[in-house]
GROMACS .gro file of N, CA and C in nm:
model
  300
    1MET      N    1   0.081   0.140   3.422
    1MET     CA    2   0.081   0.105   3.282
    1MET      C    3  -0.041   0.147   3.240
    2SER      N    4  -0.023   0.233   3.147
    2SER     CA    5  -0.143   0.316   3.103
    2SER      C    6  -0.260   0.242   3.014
    3ARG      N    7  -0.419   0.243   3.009
    3ARG     CA    8  -0.468   0.145   2.934
    3ARG      C    9  -0.475   0.228   2.796
    4ILE      N   10  -0.495   0.160   2.703
    4ILE     CA   11  -0.521   0.218   2.569
    4ILE      C   12  -0.650   0.194   2.542
    5GLU      N   13  -0.697   0.306   2.483
    5GLU     CA   14  -0.881   0.283   2.434
    5GLU      C   15  -0.877   0.345   2.287
    6LEU      N   16  -0.932   0.254   2.213
    6LEU     CA   17  -0.957   0.324   2.073
    6LEU      C   18  -1.100   0.398   2.055
    7ALA      N   19  -1.087   0.493   2.014
    7ALA     CA   20  -1.236   0.599   1.995
    7ALA      C   21  -1.324   0.509   1.850
    8PRO      N   22  -1.423   0.502   1.872
    8PRO     CA   23  -1.513   0.409   1.809
    8PRO      C   24  -1.481   0.437   1.645
    9GLU      N   25  -1.449   0.588   1.585
    9GLU     CA   26  -1.450   0.640   1.474
    9GLU      C   27  -1.298   0.564   1.400
   10ILE      N   28  -1.215   0.496   1.491
   10ILE     CA   29  -1.087   0.432   1.425
   10ILE      C   30  -1.127   0.318   1.364
   11SER      N   31  -1.225   0.253   1.373
   11SER     CA   32  -1.290   0.127   1.267
   11SER      C   33  -1.291   0.189   1.128
   12GLU      N   34  -1.330   0.321   1.125
   12GLU     CA   35  -1.364   0.402   0.984
   12GLU      C   36  -1.213   0.410   0.921
   13ASP      N   37  -1.137   0.451   0.988
   13ASP     CA   38  -1.003   0.481   0.976
   13ASP      C   39  -0.915   0.334   0.940
   14PHE      N   40  -0.959   0.213   0.949
   14PHE     CA   41  -0.888   0.087   0.925
   14PHE      C   42  -0.975   0.047   0.827
   15GLU      N   43  -1.066   0.084   0.788
   15GLU     CA   44  -1.144   0.079   0.666
   15GLU      C   45  -1.097   0.150   0.545
   16ARG      N   46  -1.068   0.243   0.584
   16ARG     CA   47  -1.006   0.363   0.478
   16ARG      C   48  -0.876   0.296   0.447
   17ILE      N   49  -0.777   0.230   0.567
   17ILE     CA   50  -0.642   0.191   0.523
   17ILE      C   51  -0.669   0.062   0.451
   18LEU      N   52  -0.723  -0.039   0.444
   18LEU     CA   53  -0.775  -0.155   0.417
   18LEU      C   54  -0.808  -0.147   0.280
   19ASP      N   55  -0.896  -0.044   0.274
   19ASP     CA   56  -0.944  -0.002   0.115
   19ASP      C   57  -0.839   0.034   0.026
   20HIS      N   58  -0.750   0.145   0.080
   20HIS     CA   59  -0.636   0.167   0.004
   20HIS      C   60  -0.538   0.060  -0.022
   21LEU      N   61  -0.517  -0.065   0.081
   21LEU     CA   62  -0.424  -0.162   0.076
   21LEU      C   63  -0.473  -0.242  -0.055
   22ALA      N   64  -0.603  -0.267  -0.041
   22ALA     CA   65  -0.663  -0.368  -0.159
   22ALA      C   66  -0.649  -0.310  -0.297
   23ARG      N   67  -0.667  -0.148  -0.306
   23ARG     CA   68  -0.645  -0.110  -0.429
   23ARG      C   69  -0.521  -0.101  -0.503
   24HIS      N   70  -0.414  -0.081  -0.382
   24HIS     CA   71  -0.277  -0.116  -0.439
   24HIS      C   72  -0.210  -0.262  -0.463
   25GLN      N   73  -0.324  -0.345  -0.419
   25GLN     CA   74  -0.278  -0.490  -0.408
   25GLN      C   75  -0.164  -0.520  -0.337
   26VAL      N   76  -0.177  -0.471  -0.191
   26VAL     CA   77  -0.063  -0.505  -0.089
   26VAL      C   78  -0.093  -0.634  -0.047
   27GLU      N   79   0.008  -0.707  -0.032
   27GLU     CA   80  -0.015  -0.862   0.026
   27GLU      C   81  -0.007  -0.836   0.177
   28GLN      N   82  -0.079  -0.942   0.218
   28GLN     CA   83  -0.140  -0.912   0.369
   28GLN      C   84  -0.161  -0.821   0.449
   29PRO      N   85  -0.266  -0.756   0.391
   29PRO     CA   86  -0.325  -0.643   0.448
   29PRO      C   87  -0.350  -0.630   0.597
   30GLU      N   88  -0.405  -0.750   0.634
   30GLU     CA   89  -0.401  -0.809   0.779
   30GLU      C   90  -0.289  -0.761   0.853
   31ALA      N   91  -0.146  -0.787   0.826
   31ALA     CA   92  -0.044  -0.779   0.878
   31ALA      C   93  -0.029  -0.658   0.911
   32ARG      N   94  -0.039  -0.564   0.790
   32ARG     CA   95   0.015  -0.433   0.809
   32ARG      C   96  -0.087  -0.359   0.944
   33ILE      N   97  -0.209  -0.406   0.935
   33ILE     CA   98  -0.316  -0.343   1.063
   33ILE      C   99  -0.281  -0.411   1.205
   34ARG      N  100  -0.241  -0.525   1.184
   34ARG     CA  101  -0.168  -0.613   1.319
   34ARG      C  102  -0.023  -0.509   1.348
   35GLU      N  103   0.038  -0.470   1.262
   35GLU     CA  104   0.151  -0.379   1.278
   35GLU      C  105   0.148  -0.243   1.354
   36ILE      N  106   0.031  -0.204   1.307
   36ILE     CA  107  -0.037  -0.070   1.341
   36ILE      C  108  -0.068  -0.081   1.493
   37ILE      N  109  -0.131  -0.192   1.506
   37ILE     CA  110  -0.223  -0.217   1.656
   37ILE      C  111  -0.072  -0.259   1.749
   38GLU      N  112   0.001  -0.340   1.726
   38GLU     CA  113   0.134  -0.364   1.781
   38GLU      C  114   0.202  -0.246   1.853
   39ALA      N  115   0.195  -0.156   1.731
   39ALA     CA  116   0.295  -0.045   1.779
   39ALA      C  117   0.230   0.066   1.856
   40LEU      N  118   0.124   0.037   1.886
   40LEU     CA  119   0.030   0.138   1.961
   40LEU      C  120   0.064   0.064   2.123
   41ASP      N  121   0.088  -0.034   2.132
   41ASP     CA  122   0.092  -0.086   2.261
   41ASP      C  123   0.236  -0.018   2.315
   42VAL      N  124   0.334   0.069   2.247
   42VAL     CA  125   0.446   0.132   2.312
   42VAL      C  126   0.393   0.226   2.413
   43LEU      N  127   0.252   0.292   2.390
   43LEU     CA  128   0.181   0.380   2.446
   43LEU      C  129   0.149   0.345   2.591
   44GLU      N  130   0.144   0.222   2.634
   44GLU     CA  131   0.111   0.138   2.776
   44GLU      C  132   0.236   0.203   2.848
   45HIS      N  133   0.352   0.188   2.827
   45HIS     CA  134   0.459   0.201   2.926
   45HIS      C  135   0.500   0.366   2.896
   46ASN      N  136   0.481   0.399   2.787
   46ASN     CA  137   0.536   0.573   2.740
   46ASN      C  138   0.431   0.649   2.698
   47PRO      N  139   0.330   0.683   2.757
   47PRO     CA  140   0.178   0.745   2.675
   47PRO      C  141   0.240   0.899   2.654
   48LEU      N  142   0.342   0.956   2.662
   48LEU     CA  143   0.407   1.110   2.621
   48LEU      C  144   0.475   1.081   2.499
   49ILE      N  145   0.518   0.949   2.448
   49ILE     CA  146   0.612   0.974   2.374
   49ILE      C  147   0.600   1.006   2.208
   50GLY      N  148   0.473   1.015   2.197
   50GLY     CA  149   0.448   1.108   2.079
   50GLY      C  150   0.476   1.236   2.071
   51ARG      N  151   0.501   1.313   1.967
   51ARG     CA  152   0.513   1.410   1.946
   51ARG      C  153   0.365   1.527   1.981
   52PRO      N  154   0.413   1.627   2.036
   52PRO     CA  155   0.261   1.698   2.091
   52PRO      C  156   0.248   1.789   1.944
   53VAL      N  157   0.096   1.792   1.952
   53VAL     CA  158   0.034   1.873   1.855
   53VAL      C  159  -0.060   1.967   1.914
   54ALA      N  160  -0.154   2.025   1.862
   54ALA     CA  161  -0.246   2.135   1.913
   54ALA      C  162  -0.331   2.085   1.994
   55LYS      N  163  -0.383   2.167   2.121
   55LYS     CA  164  -0.492   2.109   2.211
   55LYS      C  165  -0.460   1.996   2.292
   56GLY      N  166  -0.318   1.971   2.331
   56GLY     CA  167  -0.314   1.898   2.450
   56GLY      C  168  -0.277   1.732   2.338
   57LYS      N  169  -0.308   1.739   2.229
   57LYS     CA  170  -0.312   1.557   2.151
   57LYS      C  171  -0.147   1.552   2.123
   58ARG      N  172  -0.156   1.448   2.076
   58ARG     CA  173  -0.022   1.366   2.035
   58ARG      C  174  -0.048   1.306   1.943
   59GLU      N  175   0.119   1.309   1.856
   59GLU     CA  176   0.106   1.198   1.745
   59GLU      C  177   0.194   1.092   1.762
   60LEU      N  178   0.185   0.948   1.719
   60LEU     CA  179   0.267   0.883   1.717
   60LEU      C  180   0.284   0.821   1.579
   61VAL      N  181   0.415   0.825   1.552
   61VAL     CA  182   0.481   0.811   1.412
   61VAL      C  183   0.475   0.618   1.429
   62ILE      N  184   0.431   0.575   1.315
   62ILE     CA  185   0.453   0.448   1.355
   62ILE      C  186   0.526   0.405   1.184
   63GLY      N  187   0.629   0.315   1.184
   63GLY     CA  188   0.666   0.256   1.047
   63GLY      C  189   0.731   0.396   0.984
   64ARG      N  190   0.755   0.363   0.882
   64ARG     CA  191   0.803   0.476   0.758
   64ARG      C  192   0.768   0.422   0.638
   65ARG      N  193   0.761   0.533   0.516
   65ARG     CA  194   0.774   0.547   0.403
   65ARG      C  195   0.632   0.465   0.337
   66SER      N  196   0.605   0.371   0.262
   66SER     CA  197   0.490   0.301   0.251
   66SER      C  198   0.420   0.226   0.382
   67ARG      N  199   0.522   0.209   0.489
   67ARG     CA  200   0.455   0.153   0.567
   67ARG      C  201   0.412   0.226   0.686
   68GLY      N  202   0.404   0.371   0.644
   68GLY     CA  203   0.393   0.470   0.784
   68GLY      C  204   0.238   0.500   0.804
   69TYR      N  205   0.248   0.542   0.906
   69TYR     CA  206   0.119   0.575   0.962
   69TYR      C  207   0.147   0.655   1.077
   70ILE      N  208   0.014   0.757   1.124
   70ILE     CA  209   0.040   0.841   1.220
   70ILE      C  210  -0.119   0.803   1.304
   71ALA      N  211  -0.073   0.810   1.449
   71ALA     CA  212  -0.196   0.782   1.510
   71ALA      C  213  -0.222   0.919   1.605
   72LEU      N  214  -0.316   0.986   1.601
   72LEU     CA  215  -0.347   1.078   1.699
   72LEU      C  216  -0.429   1.079   1.822
   73TYR      N  217  -0.364   1.081   1.931
   73TYR     CA  218  -0.457   1.072   2.047
   73TYR      C  219  -0.404   1.150   2.156
   74CYS      N  220  -0.478   1.136   2.270
   74CYS     CA  221  -0.476   1.195   2.382
   74CYS      C  222  -0.425   1.134   2.499
   75TYR      N  223  -0.353   1.189   2.577
   75TYR     CA  224  -0.320   1.125   2.705
   75TYR      C  225  -0.369   1.175   2.827
   76LEU      N  226  -0.464   1.127   2.926
   76LEU     CA  227  -0.559   1.124   3.053
   76LEU      C  228  -0.498   1.094   3.160
   77ALA      N  229  -0.381   1.187   3.205
   77ALA     CA  230  -0.315   1.150   3.312
   77ALA      C  231  -0.407   1.096   3.429
   78THR      N  232  -0.490   1.130   3.484
   78THR     CA  233  -0.592   1.107   3.586
   78THR      C  234  -0.644   0.996   3.600
   79PRO      N  235  -0.693   0.947   3.490
   79PRO     CA  236  -0.751   0.785   3.493
   79PRO      C  237  -0.621   0.698   3.410
   80ASP      N  238  -0.543   0.755   3.396
   80ASP     CA  239  -0.394   0.661   3.315
   80ASP      C  240  -0.461   0.587   3.164
   81ILE      N  241  -0.520   0.705   3.067
   81ILE     CA  242  -0.580   0.629   2.961
   81ILE      C  243  -0.528   0.712   2.880
   82VAL      N  244  -0.487   0.637   2.780
   82VAL     CA  245  -0.435   0.676   2.628
   82VAL      C  246  -0.543   0.666   2.526
   83LEU      N  247  -0.625   0.742   2.486
   83LEU     CA  248  -0.731   0.746   2.385
   83LEU      C  249  -0.686   0.793   2.241
   84VAL      N  250  -0.666   0.683   2.167
   84VAL     CA  251  -0.628   0.670   2.019
   84VAL      C  252  -0.757   0.727   1.964
   85LEU      N  253  -0.738   0.856   1.899
   85LEU     CA  254  -0.832   0.919   1.831
   85LEU      C  255  -0.878   0.914   1.667
   86ALA      N  256  -0.753   0.886   1.606
   86ALA     CA  257  -0.768   0.884   1.479
   86ALA      C  258  -0.629   0.823   1.401
   87LEU      N  259  -0.651   0.739   1.299
   87LEU     CA  260  -0.519   0.721   1.251
   87LEU      C  261  -0.488   0.749   1.085
   88ARG      N  262  -0.385   0.774   1.022
   88ARG     CA  263  -0.391   0.799   0.912
   88ARG      C  264  -0.251   0.741   0.849
   89SER      N  265  -0.235   0.750   0.692
   89SER     CA  266  -0.102   0.737   0.672
   89SER      C  267  -0.018   0.858   0.665
   90GLN      N  268   0.107   0.815   0.663
   90GLN     CA  269   0.201   0.964   0.657
   90GLN      C  270   0.193   1.027   0.547
   91ARG      N  271   0.140   0.976   0.442
   91ARG     CA  272   0.131   1.054   0.311
   91ARG      C  273  -0.016   1.094   0.302
   92GLU      N  274  -0.101   1.107   0.376
   92GLU     CA  275  -0.238   1.162   0.375
   92GLU      C  276  -0.203   1.311   0.457
   93ALA      N  277  -0.288   1.411   0.367
   93ALA     CA  278  -0.274   1.549   0.421
   93ALA      C  279  -0.271   1.567   0.583
   94GLY      N  280  -0.433   1.495   0.622
   94GLY     CA  281  -0.471   1.519   0.723
   94GLY      C  282  -0.565   1.420   0.759
   95TYR      N  283  -0.602   1.411   0.900
   95TYR     CA  284  -0.707   1.318   0.959
   95TYR      C  285  -0.837   1.322   0.898
   96ALA      N  286  -0.916   1.222   0.873
   96ALA     CA  287  -1.043   1.228   0.824
   96ALA      C  288  -1.135   1.317   0.908
   97GLU      N  289  -1.230   1.402   0.838
   97GLU     CA  290  -1.287   1.502   0.884
   97GLU      C  291  -1.422   1.419   0.929
   98ARG      N  292  -1.458   1.451   1.060
   98ARG     CA  293  -1.569   1.371   1.137
   98ARG      C  294  -1.687   1.462   1.169
   99GLY      N  295  -1.800   1.465   1.167
   99GLY     CA  296  -1.889   1.516   1.225
   99GLY      C  297  -1.890   1.557   1.363
  100GLY      N  298  -1.954   1.680   1.412
  100GLY     CA  299  -1.950   1.692   1.553
  100GLY      C  300  -1.813   1.745   1.614
   0.00000   0.00000   0.00000
């Protein structure tokens, strides 16, 4: 079973998602975040389930329509770790730009 780790920058993604939900007066935004986190659990047993993207990274599609998100991650086979790098809404054009 793979261990899932969240990159520190994920907190910024959750804040951006919560701000968006608040602006649109979505009920129970905490439940939406919980759904995202629970969906990431599939990576414990299936770390390669996400679609491949550039540079060895993968994307896990979570939910759909207004409840749709995408998690960018990489799987490190030797230590058996899934590192979740970024989260975004399926309706966003790309991942948040981060320095470095």
